[in-house]
Amino acid sequence: MADSQFDLIVIGSGPAGQKGAICAAKLRKRVAVIDRVTMLGGVCVHTGTIPSKSVREAILQLTRATVRNLLSQNVRGGDRPSIHDLSFRVNSIIARETEVVRAQLKRNGVAIFQGLGQFADAHTVEVKGEGDTVTLRGENILIACGTRPARNPDIPFDGKRIIDTDELSRLDGVPREIIVVGAGVVGLEFASFMAAMGVEVTLIDQRPTILDFVDREIIDALCYHLRQAGMTFRLGDKVTRVGIDPQRDRVFAELESGKKVIADALLYAVGRQANGDQLRLEAAGLKAEARGKLVVNQCFQTEAPHIYAAGDVIGFPALASTSMEQGRLAGCHMFGLPCEQMSDLFPYGIYTIPEISMVGLNEERLTKDRVPYEVGIAKYAELAKSMMLGDETGMLKLLFDRNTRKLLGVHAIGERATEIIHIGQAVLAYGGSIEYFRDTVFNYPTLAEAYKVAALDGLNKL
């Protein structure tokens, strides 16, 4: 294809790139999206959100068990899905989602270029495909190139037994024991998946606590359930050496404390490296920060006003959900539409087994700010729906102001926590009070009625 001129060139086709491209296309702008040949849909579809959450659902379905059963002793030694079972399910979903993305872009008239995109200058991007190079010129550019697993040069990755999160499907089979290094969101999710399949998991992190931004009571509950599933925590300890013991033919990890952990495999899940370092940013007059991240203003502009960045490449919160909104807002701003600052009130969903979700403030923050709050709790064991689903260990927690009864935060753990959190998000967004839940009729039986139970519990404490 000959040199081409576009109103917007988008580097990356993940959630931020898709929404930015479609936003501009609906404004009748000429838009091009660039991504690698096998990566249409971005990391989200191919190695991140979609595969990991698909693995989670496949584990639940293939074991024919609920969250409660997966975390009971009954799973130990029982039948469990194979890597082949999981890969088959995940690959079919990836293929479908890839085509959904392709169809959406084509339907909106977005040109798709497959290859590695790199800057030639501030308005020019070269796309290096499998046999040729195409040069594109853009009035505006949106960088939405995502991230990849960060790697420590001291870890001898072999792609078979010592792996990063992108290589999990390369395991020969479900290991009997696995070491997971990194207790962030991704590490915890994969560790819980393995534990749910009956794998002996040792989770190592140099930080003394996990997920500091999550309500402590919820984290304590999660850790309890994971320990019940057979997981061992090694927190506040640093990995100093990893290797394979040739005599025992097993992976080992030596810790700063002197401990030595041995297993069949090791999964390294310590952070993400933004792909900004692959774009030849210096040609556009840009410079990435640590781990390839780009700095942007509240409208997602970089130092070069016509070059925007959105999604994981700009760092926190690095969620698919927030990336979509960032991409859309960037597309609005570059073409003169109103671009309000993105709300800080967005939900977190952490897809461990059991899953947890939260929106708004937690107890630690309210205590620090000296807010007179009260707590209302609904235990899943009180709900008919949770008994039908087989999860009686979950909990919904509402935090509200004692004086005004205004809702301040919502926290949940258990089956469908990431779904029901949005009810609380809506009430928080409109400044509602906990009395709304008391006075509202919910479908019965549902997990949503936990809001009424928790509200009554909280109001009874006043």
PDB file of N, CA and C in Angstrom, residues 230-309:
ATOM      1  N   GLY A 230      -4.765 -24.554  50.269  1.00  0.00           N
ATOM      2  CA  GLY A 230      -3.441 -25.167  50.297  1.00  0.00           C
ATOM      3  C   GLY A 230      -2.304 -24.254  49.901  1.00  0.00           C
ATOM      4  N   MET A 231      -2.560 -22.948  49.763  1.00  0.00           N
ATOM      5  CA  MET A 231      -1.501 -22.023  49.368  1.00  0.00           C
ATOM      6  C   MET A 231      -0.651 -21.637  50.574  1.00  0.00           C
ATOM      7  N   THR A 232       0.658 -21.540  50.341  1.00  0.00           N
ATOM      8  CA  THR A 232       1.599 -21.092  51.358  1.00  0.00           C
ATOM      9  C   THR A 232       2.114 -19.709  50.988  1.00  0.00           C
ATOM     10  N   PHE A 233       2.078 -18.769  51.933  1.00  0.00           N
ATOM     11  CA  PHE A 233       2.554 -17.406  51.696  1.00  0.00           C
ATOM     12  C   PHE A 233       3.952 -17.242  52.277  1.00  0.00           C
ATOM     13  N   ARG A 234       4.837 -16.661  51.490  1.00  0.00           N
ATOM     14  CA  ARG A 234       6.163 -16.275  51.941  1.00  0.00           C
ATOM     15  C   ARG A 234       6.305 -14.781  51.648  1.00  0.00           C
ATOM     16  N   LEU A 235       5.783 -13.966  52.568  1.00  0.00           N
ATOM     17  CA  LEU A 235       5.779 -12.520  52.380  1.00  0.00           C
ATOM     18  C   LEU A 235       6.936 -11.881  53.140  1.00  0.00           C
ATOM     19  N   GLY A 236       7.357 -10.695  52.686  1.00  0.00           N
ATOM     20  CA  GLY A 236       8.464  -9.998  53.323  1.00  0.00           C
ATOM     21  C   GLY A 236       9.788 -10.690  53.098  1.00  0.00           C
ATOM     22  N   ASP A 237       9.892 -11.455  52.031  1.00  0.00           N
ATOM     23  CA  ASP A 237      11.120 -12.192  51.723  1.00  0.00           C
ATOM     24  C   ASP A 237      11.420 -12.058  50.231  1.00  0.00           C
ATOM     25  N   LYS A 238      12.674 -11.862  49.896  1.00  0.00           N
ATOM     26  CA  LYS A 238      13.075 -11.588  48.518  1.00  0.00           C
ATOM     27  C   LYS A 238      13.753 -12.796  47.893  1.00  0.00           C
ATOM     28  N   VAL A 239      13.406 -13.064  46.638  1.00  0.00           N
ATOM     29  CA  VAL A 239      14.057 -14.142  45.891  1.00  0.00           C
ATOM     30  C   VAL A 239      15.446 -13.669  45.475  1.00  0.00           C
ATOM     31  N   THR A 240      16.463 -14.440  45.819  1.00  0.00           N
ATOM     32  CA  THR A 240      17.839 -14.079  45.472  1.00  0.00           C
ATOM     33  C   THR A 240      18.408 -14.923  44.340  1.00  0.00           C
ATOM     34  N   ARG A 241      17.857 -16.119  44.169  1.00  0.00           N
ATOM     35  CA  ARG A 241      18.391 -16.998  43.129  1.00  0.00           C
ATOM     36  C   ARG A 241      17.347 -18.016  42.728  1.00  0.00           C
ATOM     37  N   VAL A 242      17.274 -18.264  41.423  1.00  0.00           N
ATOM     38  CA  VAL A 242      16.349 -19.257  40.871  1.00  0.00           C
ATOM     39  C   VAL A 242      17.129 -20.170  39.944  1.00  0.00           C
ATOM     40  N   GLY A 243      16.801 -21.417  39.952  1.00  0.00           N
ATOM     41  CA  GLY A 243      17.467 -22.352  39.053  1.00  0.00           C
ATOM     42  C   GLY A 243      16.788 -23.695  39.049  1.00  0.00           C
ATOM     43  N   ILE A 244      17.417 -24.670  38.377  1.00  0.00           N
ATOM     44  CA  ILE A 244      16.916 -26.039  38.319  1.00  0.00           C
ATOM     45  C   ILE A 244      17.968 -26.951  38.934  1.00  0.00           C
ATOM     46  N   ASP A 245      17.544 -27.695  39.933  1.00  0.00           N
ATOM     47  CA  ASP A 245      18.432 -28.649  40.600  1.00  0.00           C
ATOM     48  C   ASP A 245      18.630 -29.844  39.659  1.00  0.00           C
ATOM     49  N   PRO A 246      19.857 -30.049  39.129  1.00  0.00           N
ATOM     50  CA  PRO A 246      20.061 -31.117  38.141  1.00  0.00           C
ATOM     51  C   PRO A 246      19.867 -32.515  38.724  1.00  0.00           C
ATOM     52  N   GLN A 247      20.119 -32.685  40.022  1.00  0.00           N
ATOM     53  CA  GLN A 247      19.983 -34.007  40.619  1.00  0.00           C
ATOM     54  C   GLN A 247      18.522 -34.397  40.801  1.00  0.00           C
ATOM     55  N   ARG A 248      17.728 -33.438  41.270  1.00  0.00           N
ATOM     56  CA  ARG A 248      16.306 -33.723  41.508  1.00  0.00           C
ATOM     57  C   ARG A 248      15.433 -33.333  40.311  1.00  0.00           C
ATOM     58  N   ASP A 249      16.029 -32.602  39.355  1.00  0.00           N
ATOM     59  CA  ASP A 249      15.308 -32.123  38.176  1.00  0.00           C
ATOM     60  C   ASP A 249      14.062 -31.335  38.569  1.00  0.00           C
ATOM     61  N   ARG A 250      14.262 -30.434  39.540  1.00  0.00           N
ATOM     62  CA  ARG A 250      13.155 -29.599  40.006  1.00  0.00           C
ATOM     63  C   ARG A 250      13.625 -28.154  40.109  1.00  0.00           C
ATOM     64  N   VAL A 251      12.662 -27.236  40.031  1.00  0.00           N
ATOM     65  CA  VAL A 251      12.956 -25.805  40.119  1.00  0.00           C
ATOM     66  C   VAL A 251      13.123 -25.420  41.587  1.00  0.00           C
ATOM     67  N   PHE A 252      14.072 -24.529  41.851  1.00  0.00           N
ATOM     68  CA  PHE A 252      14.217 -24.035  43.222  1.00  0.00           C
ATOM     69  C   PHE A 252      14.296 -22.510  43.217  1.00  0.00           C
ATOM     70  N   ALA A 253      13.903 -21.930  44.349  1.00  0.00           N
ATOM     71  CA  ALA A 253      14.045 -20.481  44.568  1.00  0.00           C
ATOM     72  C   ALA A 253      14.656 -20.288  45.947  1.00  0.00           C
ATOM     73  N   GLU A 254      15.798 -19.625  45.979  1.00  0.00           N
ATOM     74  CA  GLU A 254      16.453 -19.311  47.247  1.00  0.00           C
ATOM     75  C   GLU A 254      16.025 -17.910  47.674  1.00  0.00           C
ATOM     76  N   LEU A 255      15.739 -17.755  48.975  1.00  0.00           N
ATOM     77  CA  LEU A 255      15.232 -16.492  49.488  1.00  0.00           C
ATOM     78  C   LEU A 255      16.287 -15.803  50.352  1.00  0.00           C
ATOM     79  N   GLU A 256      16.115 -14.499  50.495  1.00  0.00           N
ATOM     80  CA  GLU A 256      17.057 -13.684  51.252  1.00  0.00           C
ATOM     81  C   GLU A 256      17.172 -14.168  52.700  1.00  0.00           C
ATOM     82  N   SER A 257      16.105 -14.728  53.231  1.00  0.00           N
ATOM     83  CA  SER A 257      16.092 -15.207  54.610  1.00  0.00           C
ATOM     84  C   SER A 257      16.866 -16.505  54.787  1.00  0.00           C
ATOM     85  N   GLY A 258      17.280 -17.104  53.681  1.00  0.00           N
ATOM     86  CA  GLY A 258      17.965 -18.383  53.757  1.00  0.00           C
ATOM     87  C   GLY A 258      17.089 -19.562  53.406  1.00  0.00           C
ATOM     88  N   LYS A 259      15.778 -19.332  53.256  1.00  0.00           N
ATOM     89  CA  LYS A 259      14.866 -20.421  52.900  1.00  0.00           C
ATOM     90  C   LYS A 259      15.118 -20.865  51.453  1.00  0.00           C
ATOM     91  N   LYS A 260      14.735 -22.086  51.166  1.00  0.00           N
ATOM     92  CA  LYS A 260      14.812 -22.613  49.810  1.00  0.00           C
ATOM     93  C   LYS A 260      13.499 -23.320  49.498  1.00  0.00           C
ATOM     94  N   VAL A 261      12.856 -22.894  48.448  1.00  0.00           N
ATOM     95  CA  VAL A 261      11.559 -23.464  48.048  1.00  0.00           C
ATOM     96  C   VAL A 261      11.770 -24.277  46.777  1.00  0.00           C
ATOM     97  N   ILE A 262      11.215 -25.476  46.748  1.00  0.00           N
ATOM     98  CA  ILE A 262      11.389 -26.376  45.604  1.00  0.00           C
ATOM     99  C   ILE A 262      10.016 -26.745  45.047  1.00  0.00           C
ATOM    100  N   ALA A 263       9.920 -26.785  43.721  1.00  0.00           N
ATOM    101  CA  ALA A 263       8.648 -27.110  43.070  1.00  0.00           C
ATOM    102  C   ALA A 263       8.903 -27.630  41.666  1.00  0.00           C
ATOM    103  N   ASP A 264       7.809 -27.974  40.980  1.00  0.00           N
ATOM    104  CA  ASP A 264       7.919 -28.457  39.598  1.00  0.00           C
ATOM    105  C   ASP A 264       8.094 -27.313  38.604  1.00  0.00           C
ATOM    106  N   ALA A 265       7.595 -26.128  38.965  1.00  0.00           N
ATOM    107  CA  ALA A 265       7.649 -24.991  38.045  1.00  0.00           C
ATOM    108  C   ALA A 265       7.659 -23.692  38.839  1.00  0.00           C
ATOM    109  N   LEU A 266       8.048 -22.612  38.170  1.00  0.00           N
ATOM    110  CA  LEU A 266       8.058 -21.279  38.793  1.00  0.00           C
ATOM    111  C   LEU A 266       7.456 -20.272  37.829  1.00  0.00           C
ATOM    112  N   LEU A 267       6.496 -19.508  38.322  1.00  0.00           N
ATOM    113  CA  LEU A 267       5.846 -18.454  37.545  1.00  0.00           C
ATOM    114  C   LEU A 267       6.305 -17.105  38.087  1.00  0.00           C
ATOM    115  N   TYR A 268       6.943 -16.305  37.227  1.00  0.00           N
ATOM    116  CA  TYR A 268       7.428 -14.979  37.628  1.00  0.00           C
ATOM    117  C   TYR A 268       6.407 -13.940  37.207  1.00  0.00           C
ATOM    118  N   ALA A 269       5.836 -13.248  38.200  1.00  0.00           N
ATOM    119  CA  ALA A 269       4.743 -12.295  37.927  1.00  0.00           C
ATOM    120  C   ALA A 269       4.977 -10.999  38.689  1.00  0.00           C
ATOM    121  N   VAL A 270       6.159 -10.424  38.501  1.00  0.00           N
ATOM    122  CA  VAL A 270       6.522  -9.189  39.203  1.00  0.00           C
ATOM    123  C   VAL A 270       6.445  -8.015  38.237  1.00  0.00           C
ATOM    124  N   GLY A 271       5.281  -7.404  38.128  1.00  0.00           N
ATOM    125  CA  GLY A 271       5.125  -6.168  37.366  1.00  0.00           C
ATOM    126  C   GLY A 271       5.041  -6.345  35.863  1.00  0.00           C
ATOM    127  N   ARG A 272       4.840  -5.218  35.188  1.00  0.00           N
ATOM    128  CA  ARG A 272       4.697  -5.171  33.733  1.00  0.00           C
ATOM    129  C   ARG A 272       5.641  -4.133  33.150  1.00  0.00           C
ATOM    130  N   GLN A 273       6.116  -4.386  31.949  1.00  0.00           N
ATOM    131  CA  GLN A 273       6.982  -3.477  31.205  1.00  0.00           C
ATOM    132  C   GLN A 273       6.165  -2.876  30.066  1.00  0.00           C
ATOM    133  N   ALA A 274       6.027  -1.546  30.064  1.00  0.00           N
ATOM    134  CA  ALA A 274       5.279  -0.897  28.981  1.00  0.00           C
ATOM    135  C   ALA A 274       6.040  -1.028  27.668  1.00  0.00           C
ATOM    136  N   ASN A 275       5.299  -1.159  26.572  1.00  0.00           N
ATOM    137  CA  ASN A 275       5.912  -1.363  25.266  1.00  0.00           C
ATOM    138  C   ASN A 275       6.361  -0.073  24.587  1.00  0.00           C
ATOM    139  N   GLY A 276       6.313   1.026  25.332  1.00  0.00           N
ATOM    140  CA  GLY A 276       6.773   2.290  24.768  1.00  0.00           C
ATOM    141  C   GLY A 276       8.223   2.252  24.314  1.00  0.00           C
ATOM    142  N   ASP A 277       9.020   1.371  24.908  1.00  0.00           N
ATOM    143  CA  ASP A 277      10.439   1.292  24.543  1.00  0.00           C
ATOM    144  C   ASP A 277      10.665   0.661  23.177  1.00  0.00           C
ATOM    145  N   GLN A 278       9.605   0.164  22.546  1.00  0.00           N
ATOM    146  CA  GLN A 278       9.732  -0.477  21.234  1.00  0.00           C
ATOM    147  C   GLN A 278       9.304   0.439  20.079  1.00  0.00           C
ATOM    148  N   LEU A 279       8.932   1.682  20.407  1.00  0.00           N
ATOM    149  CA  LEU A 279       8.319   2.565  19.403  1.00  0.00           C
ATOM    150  C   LEU A 279       9.275   3.566  18.771  1.00  0.00           C
ATOM    151  N   ARG A 280      10.528   3.561  19.178  1.00  0.00           N
ATOM    152  CA  ARG A 280      11.506   4.572  18.723  1.00  0.00           C
ATOM    153  C   ARG A 280      10.976   5.971  19.034  1.00  0.00           C
ATOM    154  N   LEU A 281      10.634   6.176  20.294  1.00  0.00           N
ATOM    155  CA  LEU A 281      10.005   7.417  20.748  1.00  0.00           C
ATOM    156  C   LEU A 281      10.877   8.641  20.518  1.00  0.00           C
ATOM    157  N   GLU A 282      12.202   8.457  20.589  1.00  0.00           N
ATOM    158  CA  GLU A 282      13.102   9.606  20.434  1.00  0.00           C
ATOM    159  C   GLU A 282      12.931  10.288  19.082  1.00  0.00           C
ATOM    160  N   ALA A 283      12.489   9.542  18.073  1.00  0.00           N
ATOM    161  CA  ALA A 283      12.264  10.134  16.754  1.00  0.00           C
ATOM    162  C   ALA A 283      11.094  11.106  16.771  1.00  0.00           C
ATOM    163  N   ALA A 284      10.198  10.943  17.738  1.00  0.00           N
ATOM    164  CA  ALA A 284       9.044  11.841  17.879  1.00  0.00           C
ATOM    165  C   ALA A 284       9.286  12.895  18.955  1.00  0.00           C
ATOM    166  N   GLY A 285      10.487  12.913  19.509  1.00  0.00           N
ATOM    167  CA  GLY A 285      10.799  13.885  20.555  1.00  0.00           C
ATOM    168  C   GLY A 285      10.254  13.517  21.913  1.00  0.00           C
ATOM    169  N   LEU A 286       9.941  12.230  22.123  1.00  0.00           N
ATOM    170  CA  LEU A 286       9.395  11.781  23.390  1.00  0.00           C
ATOM    171  C   LEU A 286      10.394  10.901  24.124  1.00  0.00           C
ATOM    172  N   LYS A 287      10.198  10.810  25.426  1.00  0.00           N
ATOM    173  CA  LYS A 287      11.055   9.967  26.246  1.00  0.00           C
ATOM    174  C   LYS A 287      10.187   9.241  27.260  1.00  0.00           C
ATOM    175  N   ALA A 288      10.395   7.931  27.362  1.00  0.00           N
ATOM    176  CA  ALA A 288       9.619   7.125  28.307  1.00  0.00           C
ATOM    177  C   ALA A 288      10.264   7.157  29.684  1.00  0.00           C
ATOM    178  N   GLU A 289       9.432   6.968  30.701  1.00  0.00           N
ATOM    179  CA  GLU A 289       9.936   6.860  32.063  1.00  0.00           C
ATOM    180  C   GLU A 289      10.325   5.411  32.351  1.00  0.00           C
ATOM    181  N   ALA A 290      10.499   5.087  33.633  1.00  0.00           N
ATOM    182  CA  ALA A 290      10.867   3.734  34.032  1.00  0.00           C
ATOM    183  C   ALA A 290       9.862   2.735  33.493  1.00  0.00           C
ATOM    184  N   ARG A 291      10.358   1.590  33.074  1.00  0.00           N
ATOM    185  CA  ARG A 291       9.547   0.511  32.514  1.00  0.00           C
ATOM    186  C   ARG A 291       8.729   0.951  31.309  1.00  0.00           C
ATOM    187  N   GLY A 292       9.233   1.921  30.539  1.00  0.00           N
ATOM    188  CA  GLY A 292       8.632   2.292  29.264  1.00  0.00           C
ATOM    189  C   GLY A 292       7.360   3.091  29.318  1.00  0.00           C
ATOM    190  N   LYS A 293       6.978   3.587  30.498  1.00  0.00           N
ATOM    191  CA  LYS A 293       5.712   4.313  30.630  1.00  0.00           C
ATOM    192  C   LYS A 293       5.837   5.747  30.136  1.00  0.00           C
ATOM    193  N   LEU A 294       4.700   6.290  29.669  1.00  0.00           N
ATOM    194  CA  LEU A 294       4.648   7.658  29.161  1.00  0.00           C
ATOM    195  C   LEU A 294       3.864   8.548  30.115  1.00  0.00           C
ATOM    196  N   VAL A 295       4.307   9.783  30.239  1.00  0.00           N
ATOM    197  CA  VAL A 295       3.629  10.764  31.093  1.00  0.00           C
ATOM    198  C   VAL A 295       2.649  11.555  30.239  1.00  0.00           C
ATOM    199  N   VAL A 296       1.427  11.722  30.742  1.00  0.00           N
ATOM    200  CA  VAL A 296       0.402  12.477  30.015  1.00  0.00           C
ATOM    201  C   VAL A 296      -0.275  13.463  30.969  1.00  0.00           C
ATOM    202  N   ASN A 297      -0.978  14.454  30.385  1.00  0.00           N
ATOM    203  CA  ASN A 297      -1.766  15.367  31.211  1.00  0.00           C
ATOM    204  C   ASN A 297      -3.177  14.796  31.386  1.00  0.00           C
ATOM    205  N   GLN A 298      -4.080  15.580  31.966  1.00  0.00           N
ATOM    206  CA  GLN A 298      -5.417  15.056  32.265  1.00  0.00           C
ATOM    207  C   GLN A 298      -6.235  14.764  31.010  1.00  0.00           C
ATOM    208  N   CYS A 299      -5.782  15.283  29.875  1.00  0.00           N
ATOM    209  CA  CYS A 299      -6.459  14.988  28.606  1.00  0.00           C
ATOM    210  C   CYS A 299      -5.694  13.956  27.783  1.00  0.00           C
ATOM    211  N   PHE A 300      -4.691  13.326  28.412  1.00  0.00           N
ATOM    212  CA  PHE A 300      -3.927  12.234  27.827  1.00  0.00           C
ATOM    213  C   PHE A 300      -2.980  12.676  26.714  1.00  0.00           C
ATOM    214  N   GLN A 301      -2.561  13.938  26.759  1.00  0.00           N
ATOM    215  CA  GLN A 301      -1.547  14.437  25.836  1.00  0.00           C
ATOM    216  C   GLN A 301      -0.154  14.229  26.419  1.00  0.00           C
ATOM    217  N   THR A 302       0.775  13.845  25.567  1.00  0.00           N
ATOM    218  CA  THR A 302       2.172  13.746  25.958  1.00  0.00           C
ATOM    219  C   THR A 302       2.820  15.122  25.824  1.00  0.00           C
ATOM    220  N   GLU A 303       4.151  15.158  25.904  1.00  0.00           N
ATOM    221  CA  GLU A 303       4.870  16.428  25.725  1.00  0.00           C
ATOM    222  C   GLU A 303       4.609  17.026  24.346  1.00  0.00           C
ATOM    223  N   ALA A 304       4.384  16.173  23.364  1.00  0.00           N
ATOM    224  CA  ALA A 304       4.004  16.645  22.031  1.00  0.00           C
ATOM    225  C   ALA A 304       2.476  16.709  21.994  1.00  0.00           C
ATOM    226  N   PRO A 305       1.880  17.894  21.902  1.00  0.00           N
ATOM    227  CA  PRO A 305       0.426  18.050  22.039  1.00  0.00           C
ATOM    228  C   PRO A 305      -0.415  17.211  21.095  1.00  0.00           C
ATOM    229  N   HIS A 306       0.113  16.858  19.913  1.00  0.00           N
ATOM    230  CA  HIS A 306      -0.673  16.067  18.961  1.00  0.00           C
ATOM    231  C   HIS A 306      -0.504  14.560  19.171  1.00  0.00           C
ATOM    232  N   ILE A 307       0.370  14.188  20.113  1.00  0.00           N
ATOM    233  CA  ILE A 307       0.585  12.771  20.405  1.00  0.00           C
ATOM    234  C   ILE A 307      -0.021  12.460  21.773  1.00  0.00           C
ATOM    235  N   TYR A 308      -0.971  11.561  21.787  1.00  0.00           N
ATOM    236  CA  TYR A 308      -1.675  11.170  23.006  1.00  0.00           C
ATOM    237  C   TYR A 308      -1.236   9.761  23.403  1.00  0.00           C
ATOM    238  N   ALA A 309      -1.493   9.406  24.646  1.00  0.00           N
ATOM    239  CA  ALA A 309      -1.214   8.046  25.114  1.00  0.00           C
ATOM    240  C   ALA A 309      -2.304   7.650  26.105  1.00  0.00           C
TER     241      ALA A 309
END
